[in-house]
Coordinates of C-alpha atoms and ligand atoms in Angstrom, one line a residue:
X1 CA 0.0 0.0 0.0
X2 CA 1.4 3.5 -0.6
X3 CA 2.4 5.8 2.3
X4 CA -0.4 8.2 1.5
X5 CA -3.4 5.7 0.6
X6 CA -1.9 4.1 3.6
X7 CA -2.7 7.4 5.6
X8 CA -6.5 8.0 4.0
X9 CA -7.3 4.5 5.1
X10 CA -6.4 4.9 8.4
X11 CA -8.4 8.5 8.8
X12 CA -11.3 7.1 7.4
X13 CA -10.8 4.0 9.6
X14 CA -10.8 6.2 12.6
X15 CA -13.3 8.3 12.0
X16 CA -15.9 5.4 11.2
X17 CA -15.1 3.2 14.7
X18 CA -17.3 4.0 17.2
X19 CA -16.0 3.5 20.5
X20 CA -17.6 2.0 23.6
X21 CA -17.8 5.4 25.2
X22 CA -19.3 7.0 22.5
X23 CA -21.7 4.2 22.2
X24 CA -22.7 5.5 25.6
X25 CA -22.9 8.5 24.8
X26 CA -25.3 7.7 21.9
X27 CA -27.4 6.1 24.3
X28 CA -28.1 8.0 26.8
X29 CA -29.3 10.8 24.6
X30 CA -31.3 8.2 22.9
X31 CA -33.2 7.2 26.2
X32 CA -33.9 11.2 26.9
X33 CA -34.9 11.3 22.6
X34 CA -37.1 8.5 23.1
X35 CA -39.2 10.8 26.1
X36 CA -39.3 13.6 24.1
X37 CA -40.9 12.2 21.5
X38 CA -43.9 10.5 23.6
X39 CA -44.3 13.9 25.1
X40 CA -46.8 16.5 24.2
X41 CA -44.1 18.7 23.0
X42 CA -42.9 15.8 20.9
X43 CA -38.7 15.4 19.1
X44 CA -36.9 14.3 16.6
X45 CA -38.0 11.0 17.1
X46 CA -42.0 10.7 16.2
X47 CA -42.8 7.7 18.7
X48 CA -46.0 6.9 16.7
X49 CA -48.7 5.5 18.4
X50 CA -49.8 2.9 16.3
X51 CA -53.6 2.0 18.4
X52 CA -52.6 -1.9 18.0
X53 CA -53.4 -2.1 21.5
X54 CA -53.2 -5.9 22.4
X55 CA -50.6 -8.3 22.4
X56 CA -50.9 -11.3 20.2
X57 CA -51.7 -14.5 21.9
X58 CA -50.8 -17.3 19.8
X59 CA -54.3 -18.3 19.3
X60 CA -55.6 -15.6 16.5
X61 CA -57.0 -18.0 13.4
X62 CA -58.7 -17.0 9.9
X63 CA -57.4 -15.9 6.8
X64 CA -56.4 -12.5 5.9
X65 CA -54.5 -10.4 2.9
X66 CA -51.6 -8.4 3.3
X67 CA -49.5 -6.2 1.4
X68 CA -45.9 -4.7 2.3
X69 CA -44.8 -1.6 0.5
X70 CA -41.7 -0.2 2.0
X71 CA -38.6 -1.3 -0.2
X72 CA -37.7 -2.2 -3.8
X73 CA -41.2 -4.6 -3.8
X74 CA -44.3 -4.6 -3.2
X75 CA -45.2 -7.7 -1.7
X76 CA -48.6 -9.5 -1.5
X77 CA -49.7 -11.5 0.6
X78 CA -52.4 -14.3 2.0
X79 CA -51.7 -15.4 5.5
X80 CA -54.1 -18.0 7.4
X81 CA -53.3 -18.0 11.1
X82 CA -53.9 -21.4 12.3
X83 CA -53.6 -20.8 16.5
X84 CA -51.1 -22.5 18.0
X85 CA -48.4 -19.9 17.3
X86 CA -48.6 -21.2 13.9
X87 CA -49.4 -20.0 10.6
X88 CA -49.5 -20.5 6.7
X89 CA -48.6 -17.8 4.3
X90 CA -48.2 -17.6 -0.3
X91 CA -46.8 -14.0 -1.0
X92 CA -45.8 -12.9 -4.6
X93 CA -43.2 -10.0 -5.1
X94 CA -44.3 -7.0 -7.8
X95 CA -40.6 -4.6 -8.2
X96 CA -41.6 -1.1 -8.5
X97 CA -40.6 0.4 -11.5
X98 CA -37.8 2.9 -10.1
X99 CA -39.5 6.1 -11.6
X100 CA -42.4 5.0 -9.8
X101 CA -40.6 6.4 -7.1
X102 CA -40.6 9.8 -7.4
X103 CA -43.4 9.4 -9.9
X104 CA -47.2 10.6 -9.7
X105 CA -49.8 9.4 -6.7
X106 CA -52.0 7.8 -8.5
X107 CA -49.5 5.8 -10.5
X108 CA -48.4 4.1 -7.3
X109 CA -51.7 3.0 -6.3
X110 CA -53.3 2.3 -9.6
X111 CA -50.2 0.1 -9.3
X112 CA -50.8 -1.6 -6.1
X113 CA -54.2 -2.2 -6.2
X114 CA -54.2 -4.0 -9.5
X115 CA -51.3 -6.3 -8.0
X116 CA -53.2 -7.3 -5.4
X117 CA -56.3 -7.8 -8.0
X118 CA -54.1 -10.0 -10.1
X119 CA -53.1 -11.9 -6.9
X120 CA -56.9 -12.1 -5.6
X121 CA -57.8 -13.6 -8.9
X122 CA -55.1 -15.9 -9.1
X123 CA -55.3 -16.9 -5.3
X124 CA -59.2 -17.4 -5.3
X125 CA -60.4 -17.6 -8.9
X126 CA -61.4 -14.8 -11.5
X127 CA -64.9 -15.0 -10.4
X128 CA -64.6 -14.8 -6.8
X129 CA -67.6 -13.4 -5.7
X130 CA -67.5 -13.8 -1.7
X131 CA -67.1 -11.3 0.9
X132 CA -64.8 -8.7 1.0
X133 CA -61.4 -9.9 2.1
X134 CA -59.8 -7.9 4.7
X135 CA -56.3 -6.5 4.4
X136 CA -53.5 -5.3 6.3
X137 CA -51.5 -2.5 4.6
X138 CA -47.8 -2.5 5.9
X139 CA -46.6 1.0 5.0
X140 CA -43.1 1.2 6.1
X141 CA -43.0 5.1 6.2
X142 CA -43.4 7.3 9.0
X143 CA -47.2 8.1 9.0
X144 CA -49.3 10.0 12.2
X145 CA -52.2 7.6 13.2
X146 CA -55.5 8.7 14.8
X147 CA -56.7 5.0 14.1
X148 CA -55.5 2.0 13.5
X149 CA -57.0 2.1 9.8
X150 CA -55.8 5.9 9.4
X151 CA -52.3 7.0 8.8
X152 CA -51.2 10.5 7.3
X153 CA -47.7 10.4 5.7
X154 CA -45.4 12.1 7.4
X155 CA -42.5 12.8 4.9
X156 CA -41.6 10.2 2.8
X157 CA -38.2 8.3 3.3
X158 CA -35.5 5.5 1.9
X159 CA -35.6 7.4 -1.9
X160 CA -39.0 7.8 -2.4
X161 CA -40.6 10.8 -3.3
X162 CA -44.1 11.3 -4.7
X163 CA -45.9 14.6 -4.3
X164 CA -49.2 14.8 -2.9
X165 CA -48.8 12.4 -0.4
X166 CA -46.9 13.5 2.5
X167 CA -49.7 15.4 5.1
X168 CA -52.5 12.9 3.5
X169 CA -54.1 9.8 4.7
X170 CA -52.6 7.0 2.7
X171 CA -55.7 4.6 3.2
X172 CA -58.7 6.3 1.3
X173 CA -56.5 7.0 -1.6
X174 CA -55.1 2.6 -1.5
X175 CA -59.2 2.0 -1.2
X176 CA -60.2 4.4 -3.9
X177 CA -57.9 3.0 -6.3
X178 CA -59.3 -1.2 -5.2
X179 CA -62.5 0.3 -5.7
X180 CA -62.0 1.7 -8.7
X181 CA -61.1 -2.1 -9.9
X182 CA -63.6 -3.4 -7.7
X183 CA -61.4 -5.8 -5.9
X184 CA -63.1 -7.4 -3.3
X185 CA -61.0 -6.0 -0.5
X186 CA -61.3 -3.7 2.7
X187 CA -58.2 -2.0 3.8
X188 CA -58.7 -2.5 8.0
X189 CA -55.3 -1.6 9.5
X190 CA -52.5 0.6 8.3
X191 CA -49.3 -1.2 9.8
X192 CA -45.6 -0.2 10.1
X193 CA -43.0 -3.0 9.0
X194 CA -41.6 -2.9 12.2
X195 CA -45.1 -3.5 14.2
X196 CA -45.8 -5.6 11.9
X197 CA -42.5 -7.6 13.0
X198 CA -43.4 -7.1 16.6
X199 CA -46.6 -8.5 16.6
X200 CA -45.7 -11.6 14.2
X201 CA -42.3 -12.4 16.1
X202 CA -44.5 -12.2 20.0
X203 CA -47.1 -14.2 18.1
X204 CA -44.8 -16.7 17.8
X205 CA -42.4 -15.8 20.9
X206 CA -43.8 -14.5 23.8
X207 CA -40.5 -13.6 24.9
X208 CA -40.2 -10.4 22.1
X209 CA -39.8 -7.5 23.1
X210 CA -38.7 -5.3 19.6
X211 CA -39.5 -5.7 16.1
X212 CA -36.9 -4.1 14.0
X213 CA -35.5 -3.3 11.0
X214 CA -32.6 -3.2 9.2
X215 CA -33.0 -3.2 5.6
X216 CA -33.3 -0.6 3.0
X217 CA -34.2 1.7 6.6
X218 CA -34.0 1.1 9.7
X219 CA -36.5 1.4 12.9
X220 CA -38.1 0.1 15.5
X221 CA -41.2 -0.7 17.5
X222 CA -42.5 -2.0 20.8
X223 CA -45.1 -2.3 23.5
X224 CA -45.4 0.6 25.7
X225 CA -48.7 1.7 28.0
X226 CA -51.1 3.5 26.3
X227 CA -51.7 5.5 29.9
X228 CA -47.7 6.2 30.1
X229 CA -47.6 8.5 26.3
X230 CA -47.9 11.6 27.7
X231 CA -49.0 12.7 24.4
X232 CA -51.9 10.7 24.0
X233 CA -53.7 12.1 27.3
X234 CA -57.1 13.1 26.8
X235 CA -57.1 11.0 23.6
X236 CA -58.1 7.8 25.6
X237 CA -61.2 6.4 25.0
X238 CA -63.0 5.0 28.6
X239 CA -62.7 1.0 27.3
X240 CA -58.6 1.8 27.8
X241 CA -56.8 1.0 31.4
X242 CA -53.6 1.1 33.3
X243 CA -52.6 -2.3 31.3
X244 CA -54.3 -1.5 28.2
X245 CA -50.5 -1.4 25.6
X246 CA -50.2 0.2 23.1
X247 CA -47.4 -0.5 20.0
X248 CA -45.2 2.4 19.1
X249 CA -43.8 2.6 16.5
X250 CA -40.4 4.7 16.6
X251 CA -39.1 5.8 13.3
X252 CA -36.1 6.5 15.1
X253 CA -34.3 6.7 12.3
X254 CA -35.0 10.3 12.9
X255 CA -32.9 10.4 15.9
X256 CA -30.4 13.4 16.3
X257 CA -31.3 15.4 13.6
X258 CA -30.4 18.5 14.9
X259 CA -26.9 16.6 15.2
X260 CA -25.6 16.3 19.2
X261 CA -24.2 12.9 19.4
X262 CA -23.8 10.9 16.3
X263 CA -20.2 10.9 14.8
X264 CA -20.9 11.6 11.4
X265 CA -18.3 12.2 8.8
X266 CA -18.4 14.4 5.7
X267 CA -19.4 11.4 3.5
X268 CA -22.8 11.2 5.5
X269 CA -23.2 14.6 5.2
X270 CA -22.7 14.6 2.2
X271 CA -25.5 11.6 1.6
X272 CA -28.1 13.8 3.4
X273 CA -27.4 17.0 1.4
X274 CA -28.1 15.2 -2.1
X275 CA -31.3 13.6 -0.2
X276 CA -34.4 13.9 -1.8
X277 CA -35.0 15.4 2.4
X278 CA -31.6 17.0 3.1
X279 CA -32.0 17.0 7.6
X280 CA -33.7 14.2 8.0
X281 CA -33.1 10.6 9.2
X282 CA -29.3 11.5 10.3
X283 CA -29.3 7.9 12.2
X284 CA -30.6 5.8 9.5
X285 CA -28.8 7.5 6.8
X286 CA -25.6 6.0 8.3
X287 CA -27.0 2.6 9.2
X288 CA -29.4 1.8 6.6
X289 CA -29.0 -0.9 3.6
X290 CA -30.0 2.3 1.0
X291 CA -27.1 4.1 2.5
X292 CA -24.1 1.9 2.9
X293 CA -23.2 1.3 -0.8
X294 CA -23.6 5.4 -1.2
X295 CA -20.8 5.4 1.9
X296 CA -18.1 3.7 0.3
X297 CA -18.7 4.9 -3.2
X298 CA -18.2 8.6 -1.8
X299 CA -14.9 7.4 0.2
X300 CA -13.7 5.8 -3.0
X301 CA -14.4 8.9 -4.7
X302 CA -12.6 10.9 -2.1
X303 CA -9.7 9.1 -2.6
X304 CA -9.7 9.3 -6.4
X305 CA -9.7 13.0 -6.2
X306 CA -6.9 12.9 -4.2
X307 CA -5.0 11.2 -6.5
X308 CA -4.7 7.8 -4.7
X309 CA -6.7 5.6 -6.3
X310 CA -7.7 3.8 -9.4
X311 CA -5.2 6.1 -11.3
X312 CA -5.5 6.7 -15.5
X313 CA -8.9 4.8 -15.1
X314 CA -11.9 5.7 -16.4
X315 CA -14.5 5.9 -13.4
X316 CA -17.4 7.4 -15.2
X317 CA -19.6 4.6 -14.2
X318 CA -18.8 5.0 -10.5
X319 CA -19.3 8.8 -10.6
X320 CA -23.5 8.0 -10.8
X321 CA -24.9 8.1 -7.4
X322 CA -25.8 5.4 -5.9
X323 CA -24.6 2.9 -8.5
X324 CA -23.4 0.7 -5.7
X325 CA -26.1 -1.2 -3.2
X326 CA -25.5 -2.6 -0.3
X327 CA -24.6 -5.6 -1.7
X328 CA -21.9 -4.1 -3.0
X329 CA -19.8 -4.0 0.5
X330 CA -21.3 -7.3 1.8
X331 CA -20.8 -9.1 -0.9
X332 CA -17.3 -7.9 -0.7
X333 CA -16.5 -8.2 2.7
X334 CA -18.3 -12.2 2.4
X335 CA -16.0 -13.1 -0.6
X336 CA -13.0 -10.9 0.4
X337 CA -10.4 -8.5 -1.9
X338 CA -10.7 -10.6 -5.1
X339 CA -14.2 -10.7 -5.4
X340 CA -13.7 -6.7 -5.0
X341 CA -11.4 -6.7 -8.1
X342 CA -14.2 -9.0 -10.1
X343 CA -16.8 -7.1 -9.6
X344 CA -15.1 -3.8 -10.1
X345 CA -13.9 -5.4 -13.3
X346 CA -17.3 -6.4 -14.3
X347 CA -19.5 -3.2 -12.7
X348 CA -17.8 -0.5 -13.8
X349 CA -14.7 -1.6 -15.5
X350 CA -12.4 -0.4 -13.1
X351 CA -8.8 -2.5 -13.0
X352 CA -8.1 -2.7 -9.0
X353 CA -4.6 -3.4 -7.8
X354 CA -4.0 -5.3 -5.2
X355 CA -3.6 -2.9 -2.9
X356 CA -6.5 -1.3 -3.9
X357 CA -9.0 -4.3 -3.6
X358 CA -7.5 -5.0 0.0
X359 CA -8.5 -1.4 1.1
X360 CA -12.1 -1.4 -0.8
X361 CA -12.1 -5.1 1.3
X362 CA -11.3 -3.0 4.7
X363 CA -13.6 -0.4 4.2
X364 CA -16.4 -2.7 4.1
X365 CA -15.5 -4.5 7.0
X366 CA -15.5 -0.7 8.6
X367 CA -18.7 0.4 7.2
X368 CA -20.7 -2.8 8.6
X369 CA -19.1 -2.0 11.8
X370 CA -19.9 0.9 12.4
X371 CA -23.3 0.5 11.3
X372 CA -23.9 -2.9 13.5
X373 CA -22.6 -0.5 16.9
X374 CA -24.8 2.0 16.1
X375 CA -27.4 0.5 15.5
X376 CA -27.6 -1.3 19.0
X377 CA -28.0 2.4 20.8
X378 CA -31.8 2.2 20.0
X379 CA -32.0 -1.3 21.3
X380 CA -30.3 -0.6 24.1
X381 CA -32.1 2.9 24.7
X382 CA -35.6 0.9 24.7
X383 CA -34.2 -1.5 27.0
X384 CA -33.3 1.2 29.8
X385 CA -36.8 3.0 28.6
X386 CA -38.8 0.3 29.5
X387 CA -36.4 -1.4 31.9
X388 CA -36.2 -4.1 30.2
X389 CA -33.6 -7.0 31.7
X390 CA -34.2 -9.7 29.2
X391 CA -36.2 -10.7 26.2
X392 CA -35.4 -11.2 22.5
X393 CA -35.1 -8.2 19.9
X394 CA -36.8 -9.9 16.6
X395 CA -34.7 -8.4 13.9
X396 CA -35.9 -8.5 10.1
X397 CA -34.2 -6.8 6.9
X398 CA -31.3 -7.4 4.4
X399 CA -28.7 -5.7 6.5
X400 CA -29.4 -8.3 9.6
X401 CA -30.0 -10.9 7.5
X402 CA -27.1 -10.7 4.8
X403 CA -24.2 -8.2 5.7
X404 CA -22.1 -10.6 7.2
X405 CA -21.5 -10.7 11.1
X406 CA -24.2 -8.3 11.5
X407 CA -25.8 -9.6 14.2
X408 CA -22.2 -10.9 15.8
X409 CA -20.7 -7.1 16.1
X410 CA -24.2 -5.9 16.9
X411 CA -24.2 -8.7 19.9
X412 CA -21.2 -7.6 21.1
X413 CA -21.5 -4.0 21.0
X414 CA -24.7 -4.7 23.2
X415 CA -22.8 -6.3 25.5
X416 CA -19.6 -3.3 26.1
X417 CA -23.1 -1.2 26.5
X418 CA -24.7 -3.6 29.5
X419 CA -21.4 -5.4 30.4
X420 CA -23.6 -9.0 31.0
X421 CA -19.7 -11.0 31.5
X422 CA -21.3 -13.9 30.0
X423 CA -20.6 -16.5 27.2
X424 CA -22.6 -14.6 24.2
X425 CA -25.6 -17.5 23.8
X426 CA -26.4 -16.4 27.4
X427 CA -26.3 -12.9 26.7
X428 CA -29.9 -11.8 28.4
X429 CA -31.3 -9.6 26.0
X430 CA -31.1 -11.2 22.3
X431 CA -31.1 -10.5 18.8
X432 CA -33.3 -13.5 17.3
X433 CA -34.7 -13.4 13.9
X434 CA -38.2 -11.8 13.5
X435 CA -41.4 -13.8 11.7
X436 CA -42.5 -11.7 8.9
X437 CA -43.6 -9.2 10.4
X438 CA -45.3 -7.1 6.9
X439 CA -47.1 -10.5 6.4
X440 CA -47.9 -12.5 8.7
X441 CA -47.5 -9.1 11.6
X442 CA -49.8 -7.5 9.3
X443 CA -52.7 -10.6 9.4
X444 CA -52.4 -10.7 13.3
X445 CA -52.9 -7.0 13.9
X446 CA -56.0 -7.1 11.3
X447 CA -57.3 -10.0 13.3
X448 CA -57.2 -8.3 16.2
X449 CA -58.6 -5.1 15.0
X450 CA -61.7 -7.3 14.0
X451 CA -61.7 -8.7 17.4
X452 CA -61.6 -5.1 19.0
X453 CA -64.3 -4.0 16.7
X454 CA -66.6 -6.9 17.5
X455 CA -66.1 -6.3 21.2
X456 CA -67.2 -2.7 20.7
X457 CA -63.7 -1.7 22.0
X458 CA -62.0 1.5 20.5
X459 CA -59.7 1.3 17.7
X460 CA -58.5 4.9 17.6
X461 CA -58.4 8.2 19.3
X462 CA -61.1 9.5 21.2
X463 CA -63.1 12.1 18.6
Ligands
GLC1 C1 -37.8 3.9 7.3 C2 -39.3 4.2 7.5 C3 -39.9 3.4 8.6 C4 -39.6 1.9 8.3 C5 -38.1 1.7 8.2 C6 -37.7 0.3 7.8 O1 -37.1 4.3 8.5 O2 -39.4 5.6 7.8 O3 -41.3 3.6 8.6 O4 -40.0 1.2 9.4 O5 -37.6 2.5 7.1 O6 -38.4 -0.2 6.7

């Protein structure tokens, strides 16, 4: 390695390891976040009541639709709960087409509602004729909810864009467009992916505590008190008591945007200033699977305007943004420095050296890192929240699932927070993999909302 790429490794190396003081740090201004955003005054971090305000029990039954909108698919979805913590599910995947995007309203749910008419007709003939099916709409974006089948955008986030949306309620305009087709379908419950992962995973664990994600975003959700949100006072209906809980869903992705704690380098400002929402999402923006790719592409830039890497090469190809996914750095960091130099070779026919793929091969180790450690300050700040001594964290996403020791680094980093001094499969509070929560999360919580509604309990906000 030269002296000088040498010497930009090892900056960016230190400025992208967070340290177990700093991890402290991150925390404890998380916990305080966390209580300003379930007061009246509210924070950065929305805290979104989400008025799913039982806890599964295992026993739900009967068959429900669901869809999941929230990444690169949309997802459909028929679920049939069977009790006994166990369930059945067929889903079929529909990519949306990337102008989509940042395209036109209507366009997006003209789109999804004749998805899900295809998959009706598919799934139950072209003449079904029955009653209307009920669905659970995961709709993985921060959205205000007065009800559990009400939720107003409240800005959009992981790319998209579409006007008219944000400061709307996303459920009359998915209904208008099903009844335009006249699919057979009532939307019942607006769900976020990661309630939807905290209801699934305790339906079939009682022992979760979180749903999250770590995927294209990442956030969080779990069982408070409806009676503890300061923010919901006066909002109670009289069927609600000390024990009555209520999900909340975080979207602390948000957390620290006005920028006290987290360590972020130019390169992540950098990723928020060519946002679609420059100030937004500071935490996810350097966690997230949209991001990660976006984080060594600009370091590799960096260091190709300084003269220090992929010299007399044409780098056209890598100067688009975003041209690298995640799966660029955990690939890379699965398959180590040659698979770098392949699929340089083959992406954007860039010739590594040696040198070069062993630093692109670092960096992604670094990135993941750092991404793994932060991420365990909102698991940790719930934890000391709720006072929470135990229990399992049900984790969902491409990030958890696929960047490679993910969950290992993310472990221990939880451990340097709570010092446990145990062998790590006896580590009390643990990161176990979620049930699918925009599925199967999504059937439960439109089960229960029937249940609610046939008990004459409330299913919203006082009016
Ligand atoms: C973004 C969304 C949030 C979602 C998360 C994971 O943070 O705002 O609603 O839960 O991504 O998909």
């Amino acid at each position: 390695m030269t002296q000088t790429l040498q010497a930009a490794f090892e900056k960016t190396k230190s400025e992208l390891t967070v340290t177990t003081e700093k991890l402290e740090e991150i925390t404890n201004h998380f916990v305080e976040e966390l209580e300003k955003g379930i007061s009246p005054a509210g924070g950065n971090i929305p805290m979104n009541p989400t008025w799913v305000m039982d806890y599964p029990l295992g026993s739900e039954t009967g068959e429900y639709l669901a869809i999941d909108l929230g990444g690169t698919n949309l997802r459909v979805i028929r679920v049939t709960l069977q009790g006994d913590s166990k369930f059945k599910s067929v889903n079929e995947k529909y990519p949306i087409p990337v102008p989509m995007r940042t395209g036109n309203k209507d366009d997006l749910f003209d789109f999804i509602a004749k998805s899900l008419d295809d998959f009706i007709k598919h799934q139950y003939g072209e003449d079904y004729k029955g009653e209307k099916l009920p669905l659970g709409f995961t709709f993985s974006y921060p959205a205000h909810q007065n009800a559990i089948n009400h939720g107003v955008l409240q800005t959009w986030t992981k790319g998209f864009d579409i006007p008219g949306v944000e400061g709307h309620d996303v459920v009359p305009m998915l209904q208008a467009s099903l009844d335009k087709l006249n699919t057979p379908v009532e939307v019942v419950a607006l769900i976020n992916d990661t309630t939807g992962t905290l209801v699934a995973s305790k339906y079939c664990d009682t022992e979760t505590i979180m749903g999250l994600i770590f995927g294209t975003g990442c956030n969080g959700a779990y069982y408070d008190f409806a009676k503890n949100i300061p923010k919901l006072e006066g909002k109670l209906a009289s069927d609600i008591n000390d024990k009555t809980p209520m999900a909340i869903n975080c979207e602390y992705g948000a957390f620290d945007n006005d920028w006290k704690v987290l360590p972020r380098t130019k390169y992540d400002i950098q990723i928020d200033q060519e946002s679609p929402r420059p100030g937004q999402q500071f935490y996810e923006k350097m966690i997230a699977g949209y991001y990660l790719g976006e984080v060594l592409r600009l370091i590799l830039l960096d260091y190709y305007s300084q003269g220090l890497v992929f010299i007399n090469q044409d780098i056209k190809s890598l100067q688009v943004p975003f041209a690298m996914d995640t799966s660029f750095p955990s690939m890379i960091e699965e398959h180590g420095p040659e698979y770098a130099g392949r699929l340089f070779k083959d992406t954007f026919n860039i010739t590594l050296t040696k040198e070069e793929e062993k630093v692109i091969s670092d960096l992604c180790q670094i990135i993941g890192t750092r991404a793994a450690r932060l991420s365990v300050c909102s698991i940790a700040g719930i934890c000391r929240k709720m006072n929470y001594k135990s229990g399992h964290c049900a984790a969902d996403g491409s990030v958890f699932n696929r960047y490679p020791y993910f969950k290992e680094r993310a472990a221990a980093a939880l451990n340097e927070l709570f010092k446990w001094n145990t062998d790590p499969n006896d580590y009390p509070i643990k990161l176990t993999h979620a049930e699918d929560g925009s599925g199967v999360g999504a059937a439960v919580i439109a089960c229960l909302t029937e249940k609610r509604l046939l008990a004459g309990k409330s299913v919203g906000a006082k009016l």
